[in-house]
Amino acid sequence: MKLNLKIWRQKNADTKGEMVSYPLNGIEEDMSFLEMLDVLNEQLINKGEEPVEFDHDCREGICGTCSLMINGRAHGPDTRITACQLHMRSFNDGDEIVIEPWRAKAFPVVKDLIVDRSAFDRIQQAGGYISINTSGNPVDANAIPIEKDMADKAFNAATCIGCGACVAACKNASAMLFTSAKVSQFALLPQGQVEAAERVQNMVRQMDLEGFGNCTNTGACEVECPKGISLENIARMNREYLSASVKG
Amino acid sequence: MGILDSKIPKGPLADKWTNHKNHIELVNPANKRNIDVIVVGTGLAGGSAAATLAELGYNVKTFCYQDSPRRAHSIAAQGGVNAAKNYQGDGDSVYRLFYDTVKGGDYRSREANVYRLAQVSTNIIDQCVAQGVPFAREYGGLLDNRSFGGVLVSRTFYAKGQTGQQLLLGAYAAMNRQIQRGKIKSHTRHEMLDIVLVDGKARGIIARNLVTGEIERHSAHAVVLATGGYGNLFFLSTYCMGANVMAAWKAHKRGAFFANPCFTQIHPTCIPVSGDHQSKLTLMSESLRNDGRIWVPKRLEDAKAIQEGKLKPTQLKEEDRDYYLERRYPAFGNLVPRDVASRAAKERCDAGFGVNKTGEAVYLDFDSAIMRYGREKALTSGIKDPDNKTVRELGEKVVEAKYGNLFQMYEKIVDQNPYKTPMMIYPAVHYTMGGLWVDYNLQTSIPGCYAAGEANFSDHGANRLGASALMQGLADGYFVLPYTIGDYLSKDIRTGEISTDLPEFEAAETHVKERIAKLMSGKGIHSVDYYHKKLGKIMWNKCGMSRNAKELQEAIDEIAALRADFWENVKVPGTADNKNQELEKAGRVADFLELGELFAKDALTRNESCGGHFREEYQTPEGEALRDDENFKFVSAWEYKGEPKDAVLHKEELVYENIELKTRSYK
């Protein structure tokens, strides 16, 4: 395959970036998208140029590190996968491929295609946990039966990988899907209900502080989410938030 | 060899841990506030240790190279976590889990450590459920279990094919709670480049801020390394791209003994290599072997036709298939331990029966499981005399509920539908049983330097059983290390803060900076990946699934030559005072180029076959591993002496008081 890549290059957070064109030959259909970038980088290194930096780690769609806007879509043209799971068979010979970092005020660019997603960590730190000590919990795990349907729903919400595609796909750069996934996981489980009100208020407050936009229900986040986290979670978070505010 | 003191407590096996805990020195809560602990690595072991240490009251500083602690590679573990809960009432017990683990490890692990692991395994499940980890449940609302290789009970707890993710997010949440309380200071995008010893004790680390390139000094009263395994030595593996041995190797060079480096797990169910461009391999959970049957064609001409694309697996009749695991190991069948399953696949492929273009793949077939589940579902749904099509549809739904995400992952990578045609699998490097030598308290041979999780060597012997890595990581982090470390720290209550202005910090920082300067000043002929791939080829071909003395010696010489070439000619573009992924990789590969040599030396020294270490010279007439308990019933602990090949061997004799050593049989 022959490709024409257009890639965002930016030296660091303080300098301005620009799109740079890179023609690339000899790409095979069985390569993953990131392996295609490996080929480009090997060529750049051999030419004495600086390779394109991008975030990636597990390369099997679970760590949530990779974060590429490919032809205007978070994680590229296929649905329900991350960029690292995308293969070149999804492209055609001669294609132009535009590769950019996530764009959001709350995700500043670190270098080239790498952004700073520490805002997500801070939202979790604000309340994304159940406040029990790890040291010696006396209750047997089977002492709390949980309806399978609820357990499965909590699991589905908990499969969020924190990649940030929801923010990148949203025209408002809202982090509602991300935040609501964690709020929902615990709201659905009896263990999480004790602190539910405090949790949702603290996490939403932090989300707003970080500069994420508001949710206007366009649903783009759900479409682009590689794990298929459902919009129902946002509805559940809104209910949780409302009832927490009423309780005051 | 008095130099290695495993500090195993005296007394009956079942009481050792309780008695030991009862006699550990405690640190008063007011004093804990004055004690700092560094934890490097934030996977299951590091994350859980950091959270627990902070809860206990210590000041914890965590370091990870990822942009968030949540991304450590524990997240990719699929299948499950073992615990001796006996919820299924199938005769499981702490003793059985202990016994299976020691036997599975081919009698090369410590009895006392493994027994403790089995004991605390039950606490893990209680702890994780209380944290809100959404394990799979049955319709009655109780926790579900499945079985894994090498055992005859169902003791594995799981969350679909994402158990590691859910457990890690649990530990990450526990960490977040402590970060919010100010008890953990989390340093992300930081890499530890050296450990600092003051008066022979671990007192801090030198780390590089990967965004700014700044070299930083961090001090503490103790340093915990929970930095995972070193499988990326092989270039291609199921590890994440960034996994490395840097922290453990730096500790080794400063005096920590490295144990059993050649004990590597090659996992039988991975997606086969598709071409030279490949950057990593993907695991298909071992849980698939519960329902998938492994086979190759019986006749060579059929295998050849399949390799050439002239025959499809589904066209091959039942009697023309060789279910070689069921044939060779009738008692355990497709659920033999990983090392046995991997070697059996290699044996068939080497004999020409492989089923893809390269001849390096075997089938994992779900057809009979789909039909079996389909018939059961038809019965429970009240469908009378269903036709085959209906049964298949129902069965596919059941299989999807169990393994949906794995099947989807396979289809995305291979572009074939595993519900309709058998999966292709081949063994790949997946885990390292070897690691830093630690005593019963998880302390390395450097006082104050501890190692937890995959980074230590302690619990899995020569082969790890499935769903035991998550168990060990969390056992070390939540339930063992936070208590054993107190014994050491109780002597530090009057020490006060460790200054980073000490000459030892100065010297370590200078050393690190010189190394970076050297990496940046290679002649610039070949990229880092060029060397990494070459090293991987040597390792896979000569130190892989089967080894022999001649090739191991060749590997030692070739790796030494490659290392010299690397330092002379490597090309690292850009500068060191900025984000520079090539420089990060270069530092990691430089360490692998040293470890690889020690690995081969260790394999060459161990003149026996055990677990994942198979020496061609030592096998039974049927091709099974031939252990030598008389001469090799020990842990190899290597002391660094300059060049890796000059490392000095210290032996820790393994004592079996509770388990009789037997030839491992899964027939």
XYZ file of C-alpha atoms in Angstrom, chain B:
667
model
C 25.756 -21.274 51.196
C 25.138 -19.062 54.182
C 24.924 -15.927 52.085
C 21.244 -16.519 51.227
C 18.961 -16.459 54.215
C 15.374 -17.071 53.140
C 14.149 -16.208 56.673
C 11.418 -18.831 56.461
C 9.752 -18.917 59.896
C 10.016 -22.082 61.921
C 7.007 -24.180 62.909
C 4.284 -26.094 61.076
C 3.551 -24.925 57.543
C -0.018 -23.850 58.271
C 1.044 -21.653 61.208
C 4.157 -20.017 59.801
C 2.523 -16.879 58.416
C 0.255 -16.243 61.408
C 3.088 -16.754 63.868
C 5.411 -14.600 61.805
C 2.868 -11.769 61.584
C 2.324 -11.962 65.316
C 6.007 -11.352 65.937
C 6.687 -8.647 63.380
C 7.793 -5.367 64.918
C 5.087 -2.731 64.583
C 5.564 0.948 63.908
C 3.500 3.323 66.023
C 1.048 5.406 63.944
C 2.727 8.654 64.943
C 6.057 7.339 63.718
C 4.642 6.064 60.439
C 3.974 9.680 59.522
C 7.719 10.270 59.546
C 8.560 7.365 57.298
C 8.649 7.540 53.512
C 8.349 4.599 51.150
C 8.967 4.678 47.409
C 6.957 2.286 45.266
C 8.110 1.886 41.687
C 5.477 0.445 39.360
C 1.725 0.807 39.832
C 0.323 -2.455 38.540
C -1.492 -4.896 40.767
C 1.418 -5.407 43.147
C 2.669 -1.808 43.233
C -0.763 -0.196 43.242
C -2.098 -2.412 46.017
C 1.093 -2.051 48.069
C 1.085 1.737 47.699
C -2.559 2.005 48.732
C -2.145 -0.246 51.743
C 1.080 1.362 52.928
C -0.604 4.765 52.712
C -3.636 3.505 54.636
C -1.306 2.252 57.334
C 0.058 5.777 57.593
C 3.359 5.807 55.730
C 4.144 8.572 53.238
C 4.199 6.889 49.862
C 5.686 8.118 46.601
C 4.716 6.128 43.508
C 6.424 6.127 40.136
C 5.235 4.803 36.799
C 6.354 5.399 33.244
C 2.752 5.420 31.987
C 0.639 8.584 31.932
C -1.588 7.103 34.631
C -1.243 4.309 37.196
C -4.340 2.742 35.661
C -2.457 1.752 32.510
C 0.036 -0.716 33.984
C 0.019 -3.981 32.066
C -1.764 -5.937 34.801
C -4.735 -4.401 33.038
C -4.331 -6.813 30.148
C -4.658 -9.992 32.215
C -7.750 -11.699 30.934
C -8.699 -14.971 32.522
C -9.016 -14.655 36.249
C -7.671 -14.809 39.761
C -7.413 -17.987 41.826
C -8.610 -18.279 45.405
C -9.195 -21.263 47.636
C -12.759 -20.288 48.517
C -14.274 -23.657 47.633
C -17.543 -21.901 46.715
C -18.201 -24.652 44.196
C -17.879 -27.349 46.835
C -15.615 -29.359 44.595
C -13.100 -30.227 47.268
C -10.857 -27.180 47.019
C -8.857 -26.012 50.023
C -5.847 -23.886 50.941
C -3.771 -27.047 50.890
C -4.931 -28.007 47.396
C -4.182 -24.581 45.970
C -0.784 -24.741 47.620
C -0.179 -28.252 46.308
C -1.306 -27.460 42.743
C 0.896 -24.362 42.657
C 4.011 -26.154 43.866
C 3.391 -29.063 41.507
C 2.510 -26.728 38.628
C 5.790 -24.911 39.273
C 7.553 -28.246 38.885
C 8.884 -28.221 42.466
C 11.113 -25.192 42.117
C 9.295 -22.785 44.446
C 9.399 -22.299 48.209
C 6.819 -24.223 50.182
C 6.360 -21.541 52.846
C 5.819 -18.708 50.362
C 3.346 -20.661 48.288
C 1.388 -21.771 51.330
C 1.075 -18.168 52.472
C -0.089 -17.216 48.992
C -2.820 -19.850 49.133
C -3.835 -18.696 52.606
C -4.266 -15.031 51.723
C -5.898 -15.825 48.365
C -9.321 -15.875 50.026
C -8.824 -12.393 51.493
C -8.194 -11.063 48.000
C -11.681 -11.949 46.829
C -13.317 -10.483 49.956
C -11.254 -7.339 49.582
C -11.978 -6.854 45.889
C -15.713 -7.432 46.226
C -15.831 -4.883 49.047
C -14.035 -2.433 46.723
C -16.742 -2.866 44.103
C -14.861 -5.058 41.642
C -17.653 -6.495 39.452
C -16.779 -10.194 39.282
C -18.963 -12.515 37.224
C -21.983 -13.835 39.115
C -24.454 -16.633 38.794
C -28.199 -16.068 38.531
C -28.525 -16.651 42.260
C -26.348 -13.589 42.836
C -23.295 -15.431 44.123
C -19.848 -15.366 42.570
C -19.137 -17.598 39.593
C -15.978 -19.658 39.060
C -14.250 -21.394 36.206
C -11.342 -23.762 35.946
C -7.879 -23.213 34.543
C -4.965 -25.327 33.359
C -3.136 -27.755 35.645
C -5.928 -28.143 38.235
C -9.030 -30.266 38.718
C -11.230 -27.789 40.621
C -13.008 -24.540 39.714
C -11.353 -21.850 41.799
C -10.886 -19.038 39.331
C -12.865 -15.831 39.853
C -13.272 -13.683 36.772
C -14.821 -10.648 35.169
C -15.444 -11.782 31.581
C -12.082 -11.689 29.798
C -11.071 -8.512 31.635
C -10.269 -9.671 35.141
C -6.916 -7.897 35.257
C -8.548 -4.659 34.211
C -11.153 -4.843 36.944
C -8.653 -5.784 39.649
C -6.220 -3.104 38.580
C -8.932 -0.460 38.523
C -9.786 -1.603 42.063
C -6.196 -1.055 43.188
C -6.059 2.226 41.246
C -9.210 3.374 43.039
C -7.667 2.473 46.389
C -4.597 4.489 45.380
C -6.761 7.418 44.276
C -8.373 7.563 47.687
C -4.927 7.926 49.252
C -3.753 10.433 46.658
C -6.763 12.559 47.526
C -5.834 12.301 51.222
C -2.306 13.416 50.395
C -0.798 10.134 51.589
C 0.411 9.085 48.130
C 2.333 11.376 45.830
C 1.936 9.933 42.371
C 4.656 10.564 39.783
C 3.465 9.555 36.325
C 5.570 9.592 33.148
C 8.598 9.011 35.347
C 11.118 6.219 34.952
C 13.458 4.950 37.649
C 17.005 4.935 36.277
C 18.939 3.895 39.361
C 18.572 2.944 42.992
C 20.550 4.858 45.625
C 22.226 3.028 48.490
C 23.362 4.848 51.632
C 25.389 2.784 54.127
C 24.380 -0.312 52.188
C 20.640 0.397 52.529
C 18.204 1.369 49.775
C 17.440 5.029 50.457
C 16.081 6.399 47.223
C 16.014 6.418 43.471
C 17.110 8.521 40.541
C 14.226 9.048 38.126
C 13.826 10.750 34.795
C 10.814 12.921 34.171
C 9.905 11.580 30.755
C 8.180 14.808 29.667
C 10.901 17.316 30.531
C 13.902 14.987 30.526
C 14.850 16.282 33.963
C 16.829 13.914 36.206
C 15.342 13.897 39.701
C 16.445 12.581 43.122
C 13.862 11.005 45.421
C 14.627 9.695 48.880
C 12.804 7.314 51.200
C 13.407 4.892 54.034
C 12.652 1.906 51.832
C 12.181 1.221 48.141
C 9.636 -1.249 46.765
C 10.113 -2.473 43.212
C 6.926 -3.738 41.623
C 7.991 -3.294 38.064
C 6.786 -6.505 36.454
C 8.599 -9.026 34.314
C 11.228 -8.958 31.603
C 9.560 -10.867 28.763
C 10.249 -8.029 26.315
C 13.750 -9.405 26.241
C 12.303 -11.528 23.413
C 11.126 -8.418 21.491
C 7.904 -10.212 20.528
C 5.780 -11.040 23.550
C 2.369 -10.436 25.032
C 3.841 -7.707 27.258
C 3.047 -4.060 26.669
C 5.541 -2.125 24.597
C 7.043 -0.249 27.520
C 7.558 -3.197 29.879
C 11.202 -3.329 30.895
C 13.655 -4.648 33.436
C 15.340 -1.353 34.215
C 14.450 -1.021 37.907
C 15.160 -4.667 38.739
C 18.354 -4.689 36.697
C 19.671 -1.508 38.306
C 18.983 -3.037 41.714
C 20.805 -6.178 40.554
C 23.829 -4.132 39.546
C 23.782 -2.494 42.978
C 23.760 -5.800 44.838
C 20.347 -7.461 44.584
C 20.630 -11.070 43.464
C 18.692 -12.038 40.358
C 16.965 -15.412 40.706
C 16.159 -18.010 38.063
C 16.318 -15.632 35.082
C 15.810 -18.507 32.635
C 12.380 -19.447 34.033
C 10.138 -17.878 31.413
C 6.558 -18.701 30.651
C 5.680 -19.312 27.048
C 1.912 -19.206 26.853
C 0.246 -21.718 24.543
C -2.733 -19.678 23.351
C -1.540 -16.579 21.543
C -2.388 -15.279 18.102
C 0.361 -16.477 15.695
C 2.909 -14.088 14.187
C 1.684 -12.666 10.875
C 4.823 -11.034 9.487
C 8.149 -9.229 10.007
C 6.447 -5.949 10.806
C 4.901 -7.414 13.947
C 5.469 -5.350 17.091
C 3.712 -7.445 19.688
C 1.728 -10.627 20.205
C -1.753 -10.945 21.592
C -2.793 -13.507 24.118
C -6.040 -15.394 23.956
C -7.018 -16.202 27.545
C -6.255 -19.664 28.815
C -9.894 -19.805 29.917
C -10.628 -20.610 26.275
C -9.097 -24.029 26.875
C -12.073 -24.809 29.133
C -14.214 -25.052 26.026
C -11.881 -25.029 23.038
C -10.282 -28.231 21.776
C -6.782 -28.069 20.367
C -5.929 -30.041 17.249
C -3.860 -30.358 14.085
C -4.499 -32.638 11.080
C -3.573 -36.273 11.535
C -2.016 -36.565 8.093
C 0.882 -34.523 6.819
C -0.699 -34.100 3.384
C -3.758 -32.476 4.979
C -1.551 -30.138 6.967
C 0.301 -29.200 3.795
C -2.949 -28.543 1.937
C -4.126 -26.306 4.789
C -0.812 -24.432 4.805
C -1.184 -23.795 1.084
C -4.754 -22.623 1.531
C -6.202 -25.520 -0.486
C -8.117 -27.070 2.397
C -10.247 -25.542 5.118
C -10.190 -26.884 8.688
C -13.970 -27.237 8.712
C -13.702 -29.632 5.750
C -11.575 -32.053 7.731
C -13.512 -34.982 9.198
C -13.426 -35.708 12.908
C -11.357 -38.885 12.425
C -8.730 -36.977 10.423
C -7.987 -34.619 13.308
C -5.382 -35.181 15.992
C -6.516 -33.760 19.335
C -2.981 -34.225 20.518
C -3.410 -32.942 24.095
C -6.380 -35.203 24.713
C -4.406 -38.049 23.147
C -1.211 -37.512 25.142
C -2.708 -36.369 28.451
C -6.100 -38.046 28.888
C -6.532 -36.959 32.551
C -6.048 -33.226 31.974
C -6.616 -33.074 28.205
C -6.745 -29.498 26.942
C -6.250 -28.217 30.482
C -2.630 -29.301 30.985
C -0.344 -26.578 32.385
C 0.991 -23.941 30.041
C 4.514 -25.266 29.626
C 3.226 -28.711 28.666
C 0.674 -27.315 26.202
C 3.238 -25.008 24.586
C 5.827 -27.703 24.085
C 3.237 -30.065 22.656
C 2.237 -27.420 20.081
C 5.851 -26.850 19.127
C 6.394 -30.581 18.799
C 3.495 -30.945 16.324
C 4.512 -27.866 14.325
C 8.180 -28.891 14.182
C 6.961 -32.233 12.820
C 5.220 -30.385 9.980
C 1.603 -30.385 11.165
C 1.234 -26.607 11.639
C -1.839 -24.997 10.121
C -0.972 -21.540 8.804
C 1.307 -20.215 6.051
C 4.403 -20.396 8.224
C 3.448 -23.769 9.720
C 3.593 -22.280 13.203
C 0.009 -22.521 14.403
C -2.462 -25.063 15.761
C -6.256 -24.948 15.936
C -8.362 -24.065 18.954
C -11.807 -25.254 18.018
C -15.104 -24.260 19.676
C -17.410 -26.290 17.493
C -18.151 -29.046 19.983
C -18.593 -26.514 22.809
C -21.033 -24.494 20.705
C -23.124 -27.580 19.976
C -22.943 -28.818 23.577
C -24.045 -25.477 25.031
C -26.653 -25.120 22.306
C -28.297 -28.428 23.190
C -28.315 -27.530 26.881
C -29.807 -24.108 26.160
C -32.483 -25.675 23.963
C -33.467 -27.964 26.815
C -33.608 -25.186 29.424
C -35.538 -22.960 27.008
C -38.085 -25.685 26.396
C -37.324 -26.081 22.686
C -38.165 -29.651 21.676
C -36.177 -31.483 18.964
C -34.248 -28.441 17.773
C -32.485 -28.691 14.406
C -28.723 -28.275 14.145
C -29.018 -24.693 12.977
C -31.029 -23.700 16.038
C -28.665 -25.540 18.364
C -25.696 -23.783 16.769
C -27.320 -20.364 17.081
C -28.156 -20.951 20.722
C -24.683 -22.312 21.413
C -22.976 -19.370 19.752
C -24.890 -17.033 22.047
C -23.687 -18.920 25.127
C -20.106 -18.874 23.906
C -20.432 -15.181 23.121
C -21.589 -14.458 26.661
C -18.546 -16.279 28.016
C -15.814 -15.174 25.660
C -17.376 -12.458 23.480
C -14.652 -9.879 23.908
C -11.908 -12.414 23.196
C -13.606 -13.605 20.037
C -14.050 -10.020 18.917
C -10.392 -9.271 19.600
C -9.347 -12.310 17.579
C -11.546 -11.358 14.657
C -10.189 -7.800 14.597
C -6.604 -9.016 14.427
C -6.866 -12.071 12.190
C -9.898 -11.078 10.117
C -11.559 -14.496 10.569
C -14.742 -15.351 12.451
C -13.863 -17.796 15.264
C -17.505 -18.846 15.684
C -17.397 -20.287 12.163
C -13.820 -21.492 11.756
C -11.362 -22.643 14.443
C -8.998 -20.079 15.943
C -5.312 -20.386 15.160
C -2.941 -20.146 18.091
C 0.767 -20.499 18.793
C 2.879 -20.120 21.952
C 4.391 -16.746 22.850
C 6.420 -15.265 25.700
C 3.987 -14.160 28.364
C 5.421 -14.045 31.896
C 8.691 -14.442 33.740
C 8.796 -16.592 36.843
C 12.360 -15.464 37.511
C 13.096 -12.076 39.025
C 14.769 -10.425 41.972
C 15.640 -12.860 44.733
C 13.632 -12.092 47.883
C 13.381 -13.640 51.314
C 10.123 -14.589 53.045
C 9.591 -10.891 53.833
C 9.936 -9.989 50.120
C 13.176 -8.161 50.843
C 15.887 -8.430 48.193
C 19.517 -8.921 49.088
C 19.788 -5.117 49.412
C 18.469 -4.114 52.871
C 15.438 -1.863 52.484
C 14.844 -2.822 48.858
C 11.743 -4.993 48.414
C 10.330 -6.649 45.316
C 6.688 -7.595 44.779
C 4.592 -9.239 42.087
C 6.145 -10.480 38.861
C 9.331 -8.548 39.645
C 10.287 -11.086 42.310
C 10.898 -14.778 41.789
C 9.187 -16.218 44.758
C 6.010 -18.179 44.159
C 5.763 -19.823 40.768
C 8.841 -21.995 40.556
C 9.626 -23.028 37.002
C 6.111 -22.609 35.635
C 3.182 -20.458 36.686
C -0.354 -21.788 36.663
C -3.072 -19.747 35.009
C -4.823 -17.095 37.147
C -1.985 -17.147 39.676
C -0.245 -13.946 38.593
C -3.119 -11.722 39.657
C -3.339 -13.682 42.871
C 0.339 -13.219 43.657
C 0.444 -9.526 42.715
C -2.444 -8.688 45.014
C -1.315 -11.033 47.788
C 2.100 -9.359 47.867
C 0.691 -5.852 47.651
C -2.375 -5.963 49.877
C -1.553 -8.627 52.414
C 2.147 -9.430 52.687
C 4.543 -6.604 51.937
C 2.800 -3.815 53.901
C 3.286 -5.899 57.062
C 6.679 -7.472 56.504
C 8.190 -4.110 55.587
C 7.176 -2.798 59.033
C 9.759 -5.060 60.604
C 12.476 -3.221 58.705
C 11.003 0.258 59.051
C 10.578 -0.113 62.811
C 14.335 0.442 63.031
C 14.035 3.713 61.127
C 11.753 5.656 63.431
C 14.597 7.887 64.596
C 16.341 8.259 61.242
C 14.473 11.362 60.092
C 14.130 12.457 56.500
C 16.784 11.164 54.119
C 18.533 14.074 52.417
C 18.920 13.967 48.655
C 22.067 16.070 49.013
C 24.041 13.085 50.271
C 27.094 12.229 48.159
C 25.514 8.861 47.256
C 22.676 10.668 45.466
C 25.165 12.953 43.745
C 27.186 9.970 42.522
C 24.150 8.045 41.305
C 22.845 11.065 39.433
C 26.199 11.597 37.745
C 26.292 7.942 36.773
C 22.823 8.159 35.228
C 23.656 11.325 33.316
C 26.836 9.816 31.912
C 24.918 6.786 30.707
C 22.338 8.963 28.957
C 25.107 11.012 27.335
C 26.697 7.795 26.113
C 23.412 6.545 24.656
C 22.944 9.850 22.848
C 26.430 9.775 21.357
C 26.379 6.480 19.443
C 27.642 6.640 15.862
C 24.088 6.601 14.635
C 24.073 3.631 12.306
C 21.119 1.531 13.534
C 17.905 2.288 15.380
C 17.158 0.904 18.838
C 14.514 -1.431 17.381
C 17.126 -2.938 15.071
C 19.064 -4.153 18.097
C 15.983 -5.143 20.033
C 14.724 -7.312 17.171
C 18.132 -8.963 16.779
C 18.274 -9.731 20.480
C 14.735 -11.104 20.359
C 15.661 -13.479 17.532
C 18.651 -14.831 19.461
C 16.519 -15.313 22.566
C 13.613 -16.985 20.771
C 15.763 -19.287 18.669
C 18.346 -20.275 21.270
C 16.781 -19.615 24.680
C 13.115 -20.229 23.855
C 10.815 -23.212 24.265
C 13.639 -25.723 24.056
C 17.292 -25.134 24.757
C 20.580 -26.980 24.426
C 24.097 -26.372 25.706
C 25.624 -25.589 22.327
C 23.081 -22.956 21.368
C 23.027 -21.404 24.823
C 26.782 -20.885 24.627
C 26.339 -19.348 21.180
C 23.638 -17.067 22.583
C 25.973 -15.837 25.317
C 28.647 -14.921 22.762
C 26.222 -13.409 20.272
C 24.498 -11.243 22.878
C 27.839 -9.936 24.162
C 28.845 -9.025 20.607
C 25.486 -7.394 19.930
C 25.802 -5.359 23.117
C 29.199 -4.027 22.092
C 27.820 -3.136 18.657
C 24.835 -1.392 20.287
C 26.943 0.902 22.461
C 29.168 1.752 19.491
C 26.582 2.272 16.779
C 23.121 2.913 18.167
C 21.211 5.869 16.851
C 19.137 7.917 19.289
C 17.711 11.021 17.602
C 16.577 14.199 19.367
C 17.849 15.470 22.693
C 17.820 14.218 26.270
C 16.187 17.352 27.709
C 12.809 16.738 26.113
C 10.256 13.978 25.659
C 12.211 11.364 23.734
C 10.690 7.927 23.253
C 13.747 6.608 21.404
C 15.969 7.461 24.356
C 13.510 5.693 26.694
C 13.644 2.600 24.496
C 17.425 2.745 24.204
C 17.901 2.631 27.979
C 15.590 -0.346 28.267
C 17.167 -2.297 25.422
C 20.638 -1.649 26.857
C 19.526 -3.473 30.015
C 17.984 -6.340 28.059
C 21.305 -6.752 26.250
C 22.880 -7.495 29.627
C 20.070 -9.561 31.132
C 19.887 -11.763 28.017
C 23.400 -12.949 28.618
C 22.702 -13.813 32.256
C 19.508 -15.564 31.160
C 21.427 -17.825 28.765
C 24.080 -18.480 31.378
C 21.425 -19.487 33.898
C 19.805 -21.838 31.377
C 23.186 -23.307 30.545
C 23.979 -23.903 34.197
C 20.712 -25.683 34.930
C 21.385 -29.151 33.540
C 17.854 -30.452 33.874
C 14.439 -29.812 32.396
C 11.797 -28.355 34.683
C 8.653 -26.363 33.968
C 9.235 -23.744 31.296
C 12.932 -24.580 31.162
C 13.313 -27.467 28.740
C 16.803 -28.663 27.951
C 16.839 -31.024 24.978
C 19.575 -33.111 26.600
C 17.317 -33.901 29.560
C 14.079 -35.540 28.482
C 12.319 -38.871 28.841
C 11.951 -41.216 25.861
C 8.391 -39.798 25.431
C 9.783 -36.277 25.229
C 8.641 -35.158 28.681
C 10.799 -32.953 30.917
C 13.373 -34.799 33.022
C 13.944 -33.049 36.321
C 17.041 -33.676 38.418
C 16.111 -33.165 42.057
C 19.354 -34.555 43.337
C 21.477 -31.872 41.739
C 19.187 -28.968 40.888
C 16.636 -28.642 43.663
C 17.721 -25.059 44.262
C 17.029 -21.460 43.374
C 19.793 -19.934 41.286
C 20.545 -16.507 42.713
C 23.079 -14.563 40.648
C 25.361 -11.908 42.035
C 26.519 -9.180 39.655
C 30.258 -8.962 39.074
C 30.835 -6.637 36.127
C 30.037 -8.460 32.894
C 26.847 -10.570 33.052
C 28.758 -13.697 32.115
C 30.945 -13.262 35.195
C 27.962 -13.357 37.556
C 28.462 -15.592 40.578
C 25.926 -18.285 41.404
C 24.536 -18.647 44.913
C 22.261 -21.592 45.565
C 19.253 -21.547 47.844
C 18.438 -25.193 48.494
C 14.718 -25.835 48.394
C 13.369 -27.886 51.252
C 10.192 -29.918 50.830
C 8.807 -30.945 54.194
C 5.146 -31.147 53.314
C 5.053 -32.219 49.709
C 6.650 -35.303 48.302
C 8.624 -34.588 45.156
C 7.198 -36.487 42.251
C 7.558 -36.536 38.534
C 4.864 -34.198 37.347
C 2.288 -36.180 35.432
C -0.820 -34.902 33.712
C -1.532 -38.156 31.966
